[in-house]
Coordinates of C-alpha atoms in Angstrom, one line a residue:
M1 CA -30.7 -3.5 29.1
K2 CA -32.0 -0.3 27.5
K3 CA -33.4 -0.5 24.0
N4 CA -30.6 1.9 22.7
T5 CA -27.8 -0.5 23.8
Y6 CA -26.7 -3.8 22.5
I7 CA -26.5 -6.9 24.7
L8 CA -22.9 -8.0 23.8
T9 CA -22.7 -10.9 26.2
E10 CA -25.0 -13.1 24.2
G11 CA -26.3 -13.4 20.6
N12 CA -24.7 -13.5 17.2
I13 CA -21.1 -12.3 17.5
K14 CA -20.7 -11.3 13.8
N15 CA -23.9 -9.2 13.7
Q16 CA -23.1 -7.5 17.0
L17 CA -19.6 -6.5 15.9
I18 CA -21.0 -5.1 12.7
K19 CA -23.8 -3.2 14.5
L20 CA -21.2 -1.8 16.9
A21 CA -18.7 -0.9 14.1
V22 CA -21.1 0.6 11.4
P23 CA -22.1 3.7 13.4
L24 CA -18.4 4.2 14.5
L25 CA -17.4 3.8 10.8
I26 CA -20.0 6.3 9.6
G27 CA -18.9 8.7 12.3
N28 CA -15.3 8.4 11.4
I29 CA -16.0 8.8 7.7
F30 CA -18.0 12.0 8.5
Q31 CA -15.1 13.2 10.5
Q32 CA -12.7 12.6 7.7
F33 CA -15.1 14.2 5.2
Y34 CA -15.2 17.2 7.5
N35 CA -11.4 17.3 7.5
L36 CA -11.5 17.3 3.7
V37 CA -14.1 20.1 3.6
D38 CA -12.2 22.1 6.2
T39 CA -9.0 22.0 4.3
V40 CA -10.8 22.9 1.0
I41 CA -12.5 25.9 2.7
V42 CA -9.2 27.1 4.2
G43 CA -7.3 26.6 0.9
K44 CA -10.0 28.3 -1.2
Y45 CA -10.7 31.3 1.0
I46 CA -7.3 31.9 2.7
G47 CA -4.7 30.4 0.4
E48 CA -2.2 27.6 -0.3
N49 CA 0.1 28.6 2.7
A50 CA -2.9 28.4 5.0
F51 CA -3.7 25.0 3.5
A52 CA -0.2 23.7 4.2
G53 CA -0.3 25.4 7.7
L54 CA -3.5 23.5 8.5
G55 CA -1.8 20.3 7.6
V56 CA 1.1 21.0 10.0
A57 CA -1.3 22.2 12.7
G58 CA -3.3 19.1 12.3
T59 CA -0.3 16.9 13.0
V60 CA 0.6 18.9 16.1
M61 CA -3.0 19.1 17.3
N62 CA -3.5 15.4 17.0
L63 CA -0.7 14.8 19.6
F64 CA -2.7 16.6 22.2
I65 CA -6.2 15.6 21.0
F66 CA -5.2 11.9 20.9
L67 CA -3.5 12.2 24.3
I68 CA -6.9 13.3 25.7
G69 CA -8.7 10.7 23.5
G70 CA -6.4 8.0 24.7
C71 CA -7.2 8.8 28.4
C72 CA -10.9 8.5 27.6
T73 CA -10.4 5.3 25.7
G74 CA -8.6 3.8 28.7
V75 CA -11.5 4.9 30.9
S76 CA -14.0 3.4 28.5
V77 CA -12.5 -0.1 28.9
I78 CA -13.1 0.0 32.6
L79 CA -16.6 1.4 32.0
S80 CA -17.4 -1.4 29.5
M81 CA -16.3 -4.0 31.9
F82 CA -18.5 -2.6 34.7
Y83 CA -21.4 -2.3 32.2
G84 CA -20.9 -5.9 31.0
K85 CA -21.5 -7.2 34.5
Q86 CA -24.1 -4.5 35.2
D87 CA -22.3 -3.1 38.2
M88 CA -23.7 0.4 38.0
K89 CA -22.4 1.5 41.4
E90 CA -18.8 1.0 40.3
Y91 CA -19.7 2.4 36.9
R92 CA -20.8 5.7 38.5
K93 CA -17.7 5.9 40.8
E94 CA -15.5 5.4 37.7
S95 CA -17.4 8.2 35.9
F96 CA -16.7 10.6 38.8
L97 CA -13.0 9.8 39.0
A98 CA -12.7 10.2 35.2
V99 CA -14.4 13.6 35.1
T100 CA -12.5 15.0 38.1
F101 CA -9.0 13.9 37.3
G102 CA -9.6 14.2 33.5
L103 CA -10.5 17.9 33.8
L104 CA -7.5 18.6 36.1
F105 CA -5.2 16.9 33.6
T106 CA -6.7 18.7 30.6
F107 CA -6.3 22.2 32.1
F108 CA -2.7 21.4 32.9
L109 CA -2.2 20.1 29.3
S110 CA -3.7 23.3 27.9
F111 CA -1.2 25.4 29.8
I112 CA 1.8 23.4 28.8
S113 CA 0.8 23.2 25.2
I114 CA 0.3 26.9 24.8
I115 CA 3.7 27.9 26.4
S116 CA 5.6 25.2 24.5
L117 CA 4.0 25.9 21.0
P118 CA 6.9 28.1 19.6
S119 CA 9.4 25.4 20.6
I120 CA 7.3 22.6 19.0
L121 CA 7.0 24.5 15.7
K122 CA 10.7 25.1 15.6
L123 CA 11.4 21.4 16.4
I124 CA 9.5 20.2 13.4
N125 CA 11.1 22.7 11.0
T126 CA 7.9 24.7 10.3
P127 CA 8.6 27.0 7.3
A128 CA 8.4 30.7 8.2
E129 CA 5.7 31.4 5.6
I130 CA 3.2 29.1 7.2
E131 CA 4.2 29.5 10.9
I132 CA 1.8 32.3 11.6
Y133 CA -1.2 30.2 10.4
V134 CA -0.1 27.2 12.5
S135 CA 0.3 29.3 15.6
Q136 CA -3.0 31.1 15.3
Y137 CA -4.9 27.9 14.8
L138 CA -3.3 25.8 17.5
T139 CA -3.5 28.5 20.3
I140 CA -7.3 28.5 20.0
I141 CA -7.5 24.7 19.8
F142 CA -5.4 24.4 23.0
I143 CA -7.5 26.9 24.9
G144 CA -10.6 24.7 24.1
L145 CA -9.0 21.3 25.1
F146 CA -11.3 20.9 28.1
V147 CA -14.3 20.9 25.6
T148 CA -12.5 18.2 23.6
F149 CA -12.1 16.1 26.8
L150 CA -15.7 16.4 27.9
Y151 CA -16.9 15.4 24.4
N152 CA -14.6 12.4 24.2
L153 CA -15.5 11.2 27.7
F154 CA -19.3 11.4 27.2
A155 CA -19.0 9.7 23.8
S156 CA -16.8 7.0 25.4
Q157 CA -19.6 6.4 28.0
L158 CA -22.1 5.9 25.2
R159 CA -19.8 3.5 23.4
S160 CA -19.1 1.6 26.6
M161 CA -22.8 0.8 26.8
G162 CA -22.8 -0.4 23.1
N163 CA -24.7 2.8 22.2
T164 CA -22.7 3.7 19.2
R165 CA -25.7 4.9 17.3
F166 CA -26.3 8.1 19.4
A167 CA -22.6 8.7 19.7
L168 CA -22.8 8.9 15.8
I169 CA -25.8 11.2 15.8
F170 CA -24.1 13.7 18.1
L171 CA -20.9 13.6 16.1
V172 CA -22.8 14.3 12.9
I173 CA -24.5 17.3 14.5
S174 CA -21.1 18.6 15.6
I175 CA -19.7 18.2 12.1
I176 CA -22.6 20.0 10.5
C177 CA -22.2 22.8 12.9
N178 CA -18.5 22.9 12.2
V179 CA -18.9 23.2 8.5
I180 CA -21.6 25.9 8.9
L181 CA -19.4 27.9 11.3
D182 CA -16.4 27.5 9.0
F183 CA -18.2 29.2 6.2
I184 CA -19.6 31.9 8.5
F185 CA -16.2 32.7 10.2
I186 CA -13.9 32.3 7.2
K187 CA -15.9 33.3 4.1
Y188 CA -18.3 35.9 5.5
L189 CA -16.6 37.3 8.7
H190 CA -13.0 36.9 7.4
F191 CA -11.6 35.5 10.6
G192 CA -9.0 33.7 8.7
I193 CA -7.6 30.4 10.0
S194 CA -8.6 31.4 13.5
G195 CA -12.2 31.1 12.4
A196 CA -11.6 27.4 11.5
A197 CA -10.2 26.8 15.0
W198 CA -13.1 28.6 16.8
A199 CA -15.6 26.6 14.7
T200 CA -14.0 23.4 15.9
V201 CA -14.1 24.3 19.6
I202 CA -17.7 25.6 19.5
S203 CA -19.0 22.6 17.6
Q204 CA -17.4 20.1 20.0
G205 CA -18.9 22.0 22.9
I206 CA -22.4 21.6 21.3
S207 CA -21.8 17.8 20.9
A208 CA -20.5 17.4 24.4
L209 CA -23.6 19.1 25.8
L210 CA -25.9 16.9 23.7
C211 CA -24.2 13.7 24.8
F212 CA -24.5 14.7 28.5
L213 CA -28.1 15.6 28.2
Y214 CA -29.0 12.4 26.4
I215 CA -27.2 10.2 29.0
K216 CA -28.8 12.1 31.9
K217 CA -32.3 11.7 30.4
Y218 CA -32.1 8.1 29.2
F219 CA -29.3 6.5 31.3
S220 CA -29.6 8.4 34.5
E221 CA -28.3 5.3 36.4
C222 CA -24.9 6.1 34.7
I223 CA -24.7 9.7 36.0
F224 CA -22.8 9.9 39.3
T225 CA -24.4 11.6 42.4
K226 CA -23.0 12.9 45.6
L227 CA -23.0 9.3 47.0
D228 CA -20.7 8.2 44.2
M229 CA -18.1 10.9 44.8
I230 CA -15.7 8.6 46.5
F231 CA -12.0 8.6 46.0
D232 CA -11.6 4.8 45.8
S233 CA -7.8 4.4 45.9
I234 CA -7.9 1.0 44.2
L235 CA -10.2 2.1 41.4
L236 CA -8.3 5.4 41.1
K237 CA -5.0 3.6 40.6
K238 CA -6.6 1.4 38.0
T239 CA -8.1 4.4 36.2
L240 CA -4.8 6.3 36.2
Y241 CA -3.0 3.2 34.8
F242 CA -5.5 2.5 32.0
A243 CA -5.8 6.2 31.1
S244 CA -2.1 6.9 31.1
I245 CA -1.1 3.8 29.2
S246 CA -3.8 4.3 26.6
A247 CA -2.8 8.0 26.4
L248 CA 0.9 7.1 26.0
H249 CA -0.1 4.6 23.2
Q250 CA -2.1 7.3 21.3
S251 CA 0.4 10.1 21.9
S252 CA 3.4 7.9 20.9
L253 CA 1.8 7.4 17.5
Y254 CA 1.4 11.1 17.0
I255 CA 4.8 12.0 18.4
G256 CA 6.1 9.8 15.6
K257 CA 3.8 11.5 13.1
I258 CA 5.1 14.9 14.2
L259 CA 8.7 13.7 13.7
V260 CA 7.8 12.3 10.3
Q261 CA 6.2 15.7 9.5
G262 CA 9.6 17.2 10.4
A263 CA 11.2 15.0 7.7
V264 CA 8.4 15.9 5.2
N265 CA 8.9 19.6 6.0
T266 CA 12.5 19.5 4.7
L267 CA 11.0 18.9 1.2
G268 CA 9.4 22.4 1.3
P269 CA 5.8 23.6 0.6
F270 CA 5.3 21.1 -2.3
G271 CA 6.1 18.1 0.0
I272 CA 3.9 19.4 2.8
A273 CA 1.0 20.0 0.5
A274 CA 1.3 16.6 -1.0
Y275 CA 1.6 14.9 2.4
T276 CA -1.4 16.9 3.8
A277 CA -3.5 15.6 0.9
T278 CA -2.3 12.0 1.4
N279 CA -3.1 12.2 5.1
R280 CA -6.7 13.2 4.2
I281 CA -7.1 10.3 1.8
E282 CA -5.4 7.8 4.0
G283 CA -7.5 9.0 6.9
I284 CA -10.7 7.8 5.1
A285 CA -9.1 4.3 4.7
N286 CA -8.1 4.3 8.3
T287 CA -11.6 5.0 9.5
F288 CA -12.4 1.4 8.8
A289 CA -9.5 0.2 10.9
I290 CA -10.2 2.6 13.7
S291 CA -13.9 1.7 13.9
G292 CA -13.0 -2.0 14.0
T293 CA -10.6 -1.3 16.9
E294 CA -13.2 0.5 18.9
A295 CA -15.9 -2.2 18.2
I296 CA -13.6 -5.0 19.1
S297 CA -12.5 -3.3 22.3
V298 CA -16.0 -2.7 23.6
F299 CA -17.2 -6.2 22.7
I300 CA -14.3 -7.9 24.4
A301 CA -14.3 -5.7 27.4
Q302 CA -18.0 -6.3 28.1
N303 CA -17.6 -10.0 27.8
I304 CA -14.4 -10.1 29.9
G305 CA -16.3 -8.0 32.5
A306 CA -19.2 -10.5 32.5
G307 CA -16.7 -13.4 32.9
N308 CA -17.2 -14.8 29.4
K309 CA -13.6 -15.3 28.2
K310 CA -14.5 -17.9 25.6
R311 CA -17.0 -15.6 23.9
A312 CA -14.4 -12.8 23.9
Y313 CA -12.0 -15.0 22.0
E314 CA -14.6 -16.0 19.5
G315 CA -15.4 -12.4 18.9
F316 CA -11.8 -11.6 18.3
K317 CA -11.4 -14.4 15.7
T318 CA -14.5 -13.2 13.9
S319 CA -13.2 -9.7 13.9
L320 CA -9.9 -10.7 12.3
V321 CA -11.7 -12.1 9.3
L322 CA -13.7 -8.9 8.9
M323 CA -10.6 -6.7 9.4
Y324 CA -8.5 -8.6 6.8
S325 CA -11.3 -8.3 4.3
L326 CA -11.5 -4.6 4.8
G327 CA -7.8 -4.2 4.6
I328 CA -7.7 -5.7 1.2
V329 CA -10.5 -3.5 -0.1
M330 CA -8.8 -0.4 1.3
A331 CA -5.5 -1.3 -0.3
L332 CA -7.2 -1.6 -3.7
F333 CA -9.1 1.7 -3.1
M334 CA -5.9 3.6 -2.4
Y335 CA -3.7 2.1 -5.1
F336 CA -6.1 2.5 -8.0
G337 CA -7.6 5.8 -6.8
A338 CA -4.3 7.5 -6.0
T339 CA -4.0 9.7 -9.0
P340 CA -7.7 11.0 -9.2
F341 CA -7.8 11.4 -5.4
I342 CA -4.7 13.5 -5.3
K343 CA -5.6 15.6 -8.3
S344 CA -9.0 16.3 -6.8
L345 CA -7.5 17.7 -3.6
L346 CA -4.6 19.5 -5.2
E347 CA -6.3 20.9 -8.3
N348 CA -3.9 23.7 -9.0
A349 CA -0.7 22.0 -7.7
N350 CA 2.4 21.4 -9.8
E351 CA 3.5 18.1 -11.3
E352 CA 6.0 17.4 -8.6
T353 CA 3.4 17.7 -5.8
I354 CA 1.0 15.4 -7.6
K355 CA 3.8 12.8 -8.3
N356 CA 4.8 12.7 -4.6
G357 CA 1.2 12.3 -3.4
V358 CA 0.5 9.4 -5.9
S359 CA 3.8 7.7 -5.1
Y360 CA 3.0 7.7 -1.3
L361 CA -0.5 6.3 -1.7
Q362 CA 0.5 3.5 -4.1
I363 CA 3.5 2.3 -2.1
I364 CA 1.7 2.3 1.2
S365 CA -1.3 0.4 -0.2
Y366 CA 0.9 -2.8 -0.5
F367 CA 1.1 -2.9 3.3
Y368 CA -2.4 -1.9 4.2
I369 CA -3.6 -5.3 5.4
L370 CA -1.0 -5.1 8.1
C371 CA -2.5 -1.8 9.2
F372 CA -5.8 -3.5 9.8
N373 CA -4.1 -6.5 11.4
G374 CA -2.5 -4.2 13.9
S375 CA -5.8 -2.4 14.6
A376 CA -7.6 -5.7 15.4
F377 CA -4.9 -6.7 17.9
V378 CA -5.0 -3.3 19.5
G379 CA -8.7 -3.7 20.1
Y380 CA -8.1 -7.2 21.5
F381 CA -5.4 -6.1 24.0
R382 CA -7.3 -3.0 25.0
G383 CA -10.5 -4.9 25.6
T384 CA -8.8 -7.5 27.8
G385 CA -7.1 -4.8 29.8
I386 CA -3.5 -5.7 28.7
M387 CA -2.9 -2.0 27.9
N388 CA 0.9 -2.0 27.8
I389 CA 1.2 -4.3 24.7
P390 CA -0.3 -1.8 22.2
F391 CA 1.8 1.0 23.7
I392 CA 5.1 -0.9 23.4
G393 CA 4.2 -2.2 19.9
T394 CA 3.3 1.3 18.6
T395 CA 6.5 2.8 20.1
L396 CA 8.5 0.1 18.3
Q397 CA 6.7 0.8 15.0
I398 CA 7.2 4.6 15.4
I399 CA 10.9 4.3 16.1
I400 CA 11.3 2.3 12.9
R401 CA 9.1 4.6 10.9
V402 CA 10.8 7.8 12.0
I403 CA 14.4 6.6 11.5
L404 CA 13.6 5.1 8.0
S405 CA 11.7 8.2 6.9
Y406 CA 14.7 10.4 7.5
L407 CA 16.9 7.9 5.8
F408 CA 14.7 7.4 2.7
I409 CA 13.2 10.9 2.1
N410 CA 16.2 12.4 0.3
S411 CA 16.3 9.7 -2.4
L412 CA 12.6 8.6 -2.5
E413 CA 10.8 11.8 -1.3
L414 CA 7.3 10.9 0.0
G415 CA 7.6 7.4 -1.4
G416 CA 10.3 6.8 1.2
V417 CA 7.9 7.9 4.0
A418 CA 5.4 5.3 2.7
L419 CA 8.0 2.6 2.6
A420 CA 9.2 3.4 6.1
T421 CA 5.6 3.2 7.4
G422 CA 5.1 -0.2 5.7
I423 CA 8.2 -1.7 7.3
G424 CA 7.0 -0.4 10.7
W425 CA 3.7 -2.2 10.2
I426 CA 5.5 -5.4 9.5
A427 CA 7.3 -5.0 12.9
I428 CA 4.3 -4.2 14.9
S429 CA 2.2 -7.0 13.4
S430 CA 4.9 -9.5 14.3
F431 CA 5.1 -8.1 17.8
H432 CA 1.3 -8.3 18.4
I433 CA 1.0 -11.9 17.1
F434 CA 3.9 -13.0 19.4
F435 CA 2.3 -11.5 22.5
Y436 CA -1.1 -12.7 21.7
F437 CA 0.0 -16.3 22.1
K438 CA 2.2 -15.4 25.0
T439 CA -0.6 -13.7 27.0
K440 CA -3.5 -15.8 25.9
N441 CA -3.9 -17.7 29.1
E442 CA -3.2 -14.8 31.5
K443 CA -5.7 -13.5 33.9
F444 CA -7.2 -10.3 32.6
A445 CA -7.8 -7.0 34.4

C-alpha cells in the first residue's frame, strides 16, 4: 500500500476509524465555516434579502449537488471494495465507467435544472423580493455542475483508498480560494450574488484539477488507460445501480428539505432568515455525523471487498460507540449555545427572528443522538452494498418530517419544524435497527 493510504483490512479498528474520520471532519467543518462566511459576506455587502435568498438557493442547490454527490458516493463504495482486495484492473474499469456516464448525466442534469428553475422557485413559495437573488445564484451554479461532479468523483477516489488527508488538503485550498474570490467579486467588483456563485464554481474547478493531478502523480495505477475503456455490462449495471440508489437517497433528503423550506417560507422573511441561520449552525453539528458515515462506509467496504466480514462487523460496533458519544456532545452544544449562536449570525435581526431560531435549535437538540445513530447505520448499509435500505429509510423519515412540518408550523413556527424532524429521526432509527438484524446474515454485494 502507498504511504498516503491506510491499510484498513488489518490493525487497530478504533484508531483507523478515527484516522479516516478526522480529516473528513475537519474538511466538513471548513465547508460549514465557509458557508457561514459566505452568508455573512453576502448579508453584509448585498443585504438582508440577499442573505435570505442565499438560504433558499442553498436548499435548492443542495438537491442537485447531493444528487451528483450521491452518485459519486455509490461509485466510491465499488471503488473501495476493489481497492480492499487490490484488484486495480477492475478499479480502473470502474473509474472509466464513472467518468463517462457521470459526465453525461451531469450535462443532462444541468440542462433540466436551468429550464425548470422558475417552476421550482414557484413550487417552494419563494417571496418575490428575494426571487431575483435566488435565480441569479442558481443559474450559475447549475452551469458549473460538471465541475462539481469531477471534484466529487476525484475526492471519492482518494477516500476509497483511505486517503482522506489529501482530500482534506484540496478541499481547504478550494475553500480558501472561494473566500478570496467572494471578497473580490462581491466587495470590490460588485458582482452581487452572482459573484458568490462564480466564486464557488471556480474554486471547485481548482480543487478538481489538484485532485486529478495528485492521483495521476502518486497513484497512477488508479488512472484508467485505453486498455481500461471497456463497457463491461455487468460492472456497468452494478455502477448504475449503486450510483442511482445512492443519488436517490441523497436527493430524497433534499427534496424533503425543499418541501420543508416551502413550509418555512410561509412565515415570511423573518422565518426564512431564522431558518437559514439554524441550518448553518446545525450544519456544523452534522459535520461530525457526516464524517462518521463516510469513514464507516470506506472501512466496511474495503473489508467486505477483502472478504473480511467479521472485521467489518467489529468496525461497525466500534463506530456506534463513537457516534453515540459525539451525538450527545453535539446535542449539548446546540442546546446551550442556541441563543449566542443565533444572535451572532443575526446581529441586527428582530426579536421574533431570534426567538424562532433559538426555539428550533433547543427542541431539535433533544433528538440529536438519533441523528448520529441514523448516520452510523447509513455508513454500515452503504459499505456492505445494501444501498436500498438507507434510501427507503430516508424517504420514510422525509415523508413524516414534511407532513408534520406543515401541520405544526402555524402553531409552533420553527419549533414545529424541529419537532417534526425529531419524530422523523425516531422513525428512521427504528427502521435501520430492524433491517440491520434482518439483513445481517445476507451475502453482500
